């Protein structure tokens, strides 16, 4: 099976590299293209056998599975390029949350899926959020999830939960990294511990916490309770966080949703304006 990638920016290249490095796909079965051709060529130079296409049309024709890894407002141009070469059997995967499946189904005569990846897929972990259009059969869905399972935990979600789910899985790594950075900065400023040492400690802590919450049988609440020795230090720290962070996440989700709603409308206007 040939798998095509249109857009080898940050996320497109992460997915290509993750699929190759996980052993899920050999480079010979991948074809990539990018508006700035050099980017795709550089990726191909790192993985002998990886093919580059000179146009979106060329990448799409012959690909049974085609990932569109461009930003929301760049979608229309790509759709126009590939419309005539995709077939009813082609599976087109959008990795872009504000592009609605029903709109893609109107514009393209093929099967449509939306898969929201995460930078965590680069290290073959984290989730990929899966949403399917009506033309995707059970077999298509199972085949795609088998592929994604090499680099992630594929999780099916409802399309109306795309934003909030990807706030957690895709934006979340940046939000968590912000938290880690602030923790490290404060530790360095208060005590003189080196930034390198504090960052290493924080990174190991983050990894271990992730494991406790995935395979360790803990929930966020039970983990806090278990670490908070009665009369101990953690409870004092949690008290400060409860006071200072109250409301921050409500604001965050309100803000990401407002930006998303704006993007959905802009994409729709671009798709369907005369
Ligand atoms: N980054 C992340 O962690 C995640 C991103 N996403 C989503 O993935 C999408 C892409 O994001 P990201 O990879 O970060 O963005 P980038 O800007 O890094 O990548 C987009 C790429 O698409 C290329 N491109 C744009 N228009 C065309 C076109 N008409 N034909 C061919 N190639 C084109 C650009 O080429 P050029 O080099 O010319 O600019 C660029 O390399 C976004 O919608 C984002 O929301 C989803 C989950 C996580
Ligand atoms: O910042 C963004 O728009 C994208 C969406 C998910 C992660 N990054």
Coordinates of C-alpha atoms and ligand atoms in Angstrom, one line a residue:
X1 CA 0.0 0.0 0.0
X2 CA 1.3 3.5 -0.8
X3 CA 0.8 6.1 1.9
X4 CA 1.0 9.8 0.8
X5 CA 1.7 12.9 2.8
X6 CA 0.8 16.4 1.7
X7 CA 2.6 18.8 4.0
X8 CA 5.9 17.9 5.7
X9 CA 6.0 20.7 8.2
X10 CA 6.1 20.1 11.9
X11 CA 3.3 17.4 12.2
X12 CA 3.6 15.9 8.8
X13 CA 7.3 15.1 9.3
X14 CA 6.7 13.8 12.8
X15 CA 4.2 11.3 11.5
X16 CA 6.4 10.2 8.6
X17 CA 9.3 9.7 10.9
X18 CA 7.3 8.0 13.6
X19 CA 5.8 5.5 11.1
X20 CA 9.2 4.7 9.7
X21 CA 11.0 4.5 13.1
X22 CA 8.3 2.3 14.6
X23 CA 8.7 -0.1 11.8
X24 CA 5.0 0.3 10.8
X25 CA 5.8 1.4 7.3
X26 CA 9.0 1.0 5.2
X27 CA 10.1 4.3 3.5
X28 CA 9.5 2.7 0.0
X29 CA 5.8 2.7 0.7
X30 CA 5.7 6.5 1.6
X31 CA 5.5 9.4 -0.8
X32 CA 5.7 13.0 0.5
X33 CA 5.3 16.4 -1.0
X34 CA 5.3 19.9 0.4
X35 CA 4.6 23.4 -0.9
X36 CA 8.3 24.3 -0.3
X37 CA 9.7 21.3 -2.0
X38 CA 13.1 21.4 -0.2
X39 CA 11.4 20.4 3.1
X40 CA 10.1 17.2 1.6
X41 CA 13.4 16.5 -0.1
X42 CA 15.3 16.9 3.2
X43 CA 13.0 14.4 4.8
X44 CA 13.6 12.0 1.9
X45 CA 17.4 12.4 2.2
X46 CA 17.2 11.1 5.8
X47 CA 15.3 8.0 4.9
X48 CA 16.6 6.2 1.8
X49 CA 13.7 4.8 -0.3
X50 CA 11.3 7.6 0.8
X51 CA 9.8 9.0 -2.4
X52 CA 9.0 12.7 -3.1
X53 CA 6.2 13.8 -5.4
X54 CA 6.5 17.0 -7.4
X55 CA 2.9 18.0 -6.8
X56 CA -0.1 17.3 -4.6
X57 CA -1.8 15.7 -7.5
X58 CA 1.1 13.3 -8.0
X59 CA 1.2 12.4 -4.3
X60 CA -2.5 11.7 -4.3
X61 CA -2.7 9.6 -7.4
X62 CA -1.5 6.1 -6.5
X63 CA -1.9 6.6 -2.7
X64 CA -4.5 4.4 -1.1
X65 CA -4.1 6.4 2.2
X66 CA -3.4 10.1 2.0
X67 CA -2.6 12.3 5.0
X68 CA -3.3 16.0 4.6
X69 CA -0.9 17.8 7.1
X70 CA -1.5 21.4 6.3
X71 CA -3.0 24.2 8.3
X72 CA -6.8 25.0 8.2
X73 CA -6.6 27.9 5.8
X74 CA -4.2 26.0 3.5
X75 CA -6.8 23.2 3.0
X76 CA -8.8 24.6 0.1
X77 CA -5.8 24.7 -2.2
X78 CA -4.9 21.1 -1.5
X79 CA -8.5 19.9 -2.0
X80 CA -8.6 21.7 -5.3
X81 CA -5.4 20.0 -6.4
X82 CA -6.4 16.4 -5.4
X83 CA -10.2 16.4 -6.1
X84 CA -9.8 14.8 -9.6
X85 CA -7.3 12.1 -8.7
X86 CA -8.7 10.6 -5.5
X87 CA -11.0 7.6 -6.1
X88 CA -13.9 6.3 -4.0
X89 CA -11.5 3.8 -2.5
X90 CA -8.9 6.4 -1.4
X91 CA -8.9 7.2 2.4
X92 CA -8.1 10.8 3.0
X93 CA -7.1 11.7 6.5
X94 CA -7.2 15.3 7.8
X95 CA -5.1 16.0 10.8
X96 CA -6.6 19.5 11.2
X97 CA -9.3 19.9 13.8
X98 CA -11.4 22.8 12.4
X99 CA -11.9 21.2 9.0
X100 CA -15.3 19.4 9.3
X101 CA -15.7 15.8 7.9
X102 CA -19.1 16.6 6.3
X103 CA -17.4 19.5 4.4
X104 CA -14.6 17.2 3.1
X105 CA -17.2 14.6 2.1
X106 CA -19.0 17.3 0.0
X107 CA -15.8 18.3 -1.7
X108 CA -14.1 15.0 -2.3
X109 CA -15.5 11.7 -3.8
X110 CA -13.5 9.5 -1.4
X111 CA -13.5 8.1 2.2
X112 CA -12.7 10.7 4.9
X113 CA -11.2 10.3 8.3
X114 CA -10.0 12.9 10.8
X115 CA -7.1 11.9 12.9
X116 CA -5.7 14.4 15.3
X117 CA -2.1 13.4 16.2
X118 CA 0.2 14.8 18.9
X119 CA 3.8 15.6 19.2
X120 CA 4.0 12.7 21.7
X121 CA 3.6 10.4 18.7
X122 CA 7.2 11.3 17.8
X123 CA 8.3 9.0 20.7
X124 CA 5.6 6.5 19.8
X125 CA 3.3 7.4 22.6
X126 CA 0.3 9.5 23.4
X127 CA -3.0 9.4 21.7
X128 CA -4.3 9.8 18.1
X129 CA -7.9 11.0 18.1
X130 CA -10.0 9.2 15.4
X131 CA -13.2 10.4 13.8
X132 CA -14.7 8.8 10.8
X133 CA -16.9 9.9 7.9
X134 CA -19.8 7.9 6.7
X135 CA -17.9 6.3 3.8
X136 CA -15.3 4.7 6.1
X137 CA -16.2 1.0 6.5
X138 CA -15.5 -1.0 9.7
X139 CA -12.6 -2.6 7.9
X140 CA -11.2 0.8 6.8
X141 CA -11.4 2.0 10.4
X142 CA -9.7 -1.1 11.8
X143 CA -6.9 -0.9 9.2
X144 CA -6.2 2.8 9.9
X145 CA -6.2 2.2 13.7
X146 CA -3.8 -0.8 13.3
X147 CA -1.4 1.6 11.5
X148 CA -1.8 4.3 14.1
X149 CA -1.3 1.8 17.0
X150 CA 2.3 1.6 16.0
X151 CA 2.9 5.2 17.0
X152 CA 0.1 5.9 19.5
X153 CA -3.0 4.8 21.3
X154 CA -5.8 5.4 18.7
X155 CA -8.9 6.7 20.5
X156 CA -12.3 7.2 18.8
X157 CA -14.1 10.4 19.8
X158 CA -17.2 12.2 18.7
X159 CA -16.5 15.1 16.2
X160 CA -18.1 17.6 18.5
X161 CA -15.5 16.8 21.1
X162 CA -12.6 17.3 18.7
X163 CA -11.5 20.6 20.3
X164 CA -11.6 19.7 23.9
X165 CA -10.0 16.3 23.2
X166 CA -7.2 17.8 21.3
X167 CA -6.7 20.5 23.9
X168 CA -5.8 17.6 26.2
X169 CA -3.8 15.3 23.8
X170 CA -2.3 17.7 21.2
X171 CA -2.0 21.1 22.9
X172 CA -1.6 19.4 26.3
X173 CA 2.1 18.6 25.8
X174 CA 2.8 22.3 25.4
X175 CA 0.7 23.2 28.4
X176 CA 2.4 20.5 30.6
X177 CA 5.8 21.7 29.4
X178 CA 4.8 25.3 30.4
X179 CA 4.0 23.9 33.9
X180 CA 7.3 22.1 34.1
X181 CA 9.2 25.2 32.9
X182 CA 7.7 27.4 35.6
X183 CA 8.3 24.8 38.2
X184 CA 12.0 24.5 37.1
X185 CA 12.4 28.3 36.9
X186 CA 11.1 28.7 40.4
X187 CA 13.3 25.9 41.7
X188 CA 16.4 27.5 40.1
X189 CA 15.6 31.0 41.3
X190 CA 14.9 29.9 44.9
X191 CA 17.7 27.5 45.5
X192 CA 20.4 27.7 42.9
X193 CA 19.9 24.1 41.7
X194 CA 21.1 24.1 38.0
X195 CA 18.4 24.3 35.3
X196 CA 19.8 21.1 33.7
X197 CA 19.5 19.1 36.9
X198 CA 16.0 20.5 37.8
X199 CA 14.8 19.8 34.2
X200 CA 16.1 16.2 34.3
X201 CA 14.3 15.7 37.6
X202 CA 11.1 17.2 36.3
X203 CA 11.2 15.2 33.1
X204 CA 11.6 11.9 35.0
X205 CA 8.8 12.9 37.3
X206 CA 6.5 13.7 34.3
X207 CA 7.3 10.3 32.6
X208 CA 6.6 8.4 35.8
X209 CA 3.4 10.3 36.5
X210 CA 2.2 9.5 33.0
X211 CA 2.9 5.8 33.6
X212 CA 1.0 5.9 36.9
X213 CA -2.0 7.4 35.2
X214 CA -2.0 5.0 32.2
X215 CA -0.9 1.6 33.5
X216 CA -0.3 2.2 37.2
X217 CA -4.0 2.1 38.2
X218 CA -4.1 5.7 39.6
X219 CA -6.5 8.5 38.8
X220 CA -5.5 12.1 39.1
X221 CA -7.4 12.3 42.4
X222 CA -6.1 9.0 43.9
X223 CA -2.5 10.0 42.9
X224 CA -2.7 13.3 44.8
X225 CA -4.2 11.6 47.8
X226 CA -1.5 8.9 47.9
X227 CA 1.4 11.3 47.7
X228 CA -0.1 13.7 50.2
X229 CA 1.1 12.2 53.5
X230 CA -1.2 13.4 56.3
X231 CA 0.3 16.5 57.8
X232 CA 3.0 16.5 55.2
X233 CA 4.5 18.8 52.6
X234 CA 2.7 17.9 49.4
X235 CA -0.7 19.0 50.9
X236 CA 0.8 22.4 51.5
X237 CA 1.9 22.7 47.9
X238 CA -1.5 21.5 46.6
X239 CA -3.2 24.1 48.8
X240 CA -1.3 26.8 47.0
X241 CA -2.1 25.4 43.6
X242 CA -5.8 25.1 44.4
X243 CA -5.8 28.8 45.4
X244 CA -3.7 30.1 42.5
X245 CA -4.8 28.0 39.6
X246 CA -8.6 28.0 40.3
X247 CA -10.3 29.1 37.1
X248 CA -7.2 29.0 34.8
X249 CA -8.3 25.8 33.0
X250 CA -11.9 27.1 32.5
X251 CA -10.4 30.2 30.9
X252 CA -8.0 28.1 28.8
X253 CA -10.8 25.9 27.4
X254 CA -13.0 28.9 26.7
X255 CA -10.2 30.5 24.8
X256 CA -9.2 27.5 22.7
X257 CA -12.8 26.9 21.8
X258 CA -13.4 30.5 20.8
X259 CA -10.3 30.3 18.5
X260 CA -11.6 27.0 17.1
X261 CA -15.1 28.3 16.4
X262 CA -13.5 31.2 14.5
X263 CA -11.3 28.8 12.5
X264 CA -14.3 26.6 11.7
X265 CA -16.2 29.5 10.2
X266 CA -13.1 30.8 8.3
X267 CA -12.5 27.4 6.8
X268 CA -16.1 26.9 5.8
X269 CA -16.2 30.4 4.1
X270 CA -13.0 29.5 2.2
X271 CA -14.4 26.1 1.1
X272 CA -17.8 27.3 0.0
X273 CA -17.4 31.0 -1.0
X274 CA -18.0 31.4 -4.7
Ligands
LIG1 N1 2.0 20.7 15.6 C1 1.2 19.9 16.4 O1 1.6 19.5 17.5 C2 -0.1 19.5 15.8 C3 -0.6 20.0 14.7 N2 -1.8 19.6 14.2 C4 -2.4 20.2 13.0 O2 -1.6 19.9 11.9 C5 -1.7 20.9 10.9 C6 -0.3 21.3 10.4 O3 0.4 21.8 11.6 P1 1.9 21.9 11.5 O4 2.5 20.7 10.9 O5 2.3 22.3 12.9 O6 2.1 23.2 10.6 P2 3.3 23.5 9.6 O7 3.1 24.9 9.2 O8 4.6 23.2 10.3 O9 3.2 22.6 8.4 C7 2.3 22.8 7.3 C8 3.0 22.3 6.1 O10 2.1 22.3 5.0 C9 2.7 22.8 3.9 N3 1.8 23.3 2.9 C10 0.9 24.4 3.0 N4 0.2 24.6 2.0 C11 0.5 23.6 1.1 C12 0.0 23.2 -0.1 N5 -1.0 23.9 -0.8 N6 0.5 22.1 -0.7 C13 1.5 21.4 -0.1 N7 2.0 21.7 1.1 C14 1.5 22.8 1.7 C15 3.6 23.9 4.4 O11 4.6 24.2 3.4 P3 5.6 25.4 3.5 O12 6.9 24.8 3.9 O13 5.7 26.0 2.1 O14 5.1 26.4 4.5 C16 4.1 23.3 5.7 O15 5.3 22.6 5.5 C17 -2.5 22.1 11.6 O16 -3.8 22.1 11.2 C18 -2.4 21.7 13.1 O17 -3.5 22.2 13.8 C19 -2.5 18.6 14.9 C20 -2.1 18.1 16.0 C21 -0.8 18.5 16.6
LIG2 O1 -1.6 24.9 18.0 C1 -2.3 24.4 17.2 O2 -3.1 25.0 16.5 C2 -2.2 22.9 17.0 C3 -3.5 22.2 17.3 C4 -3.1 21.1 18.2 C5 -1.7 21.3 18.5 N1 -1.3 22.3 17.8

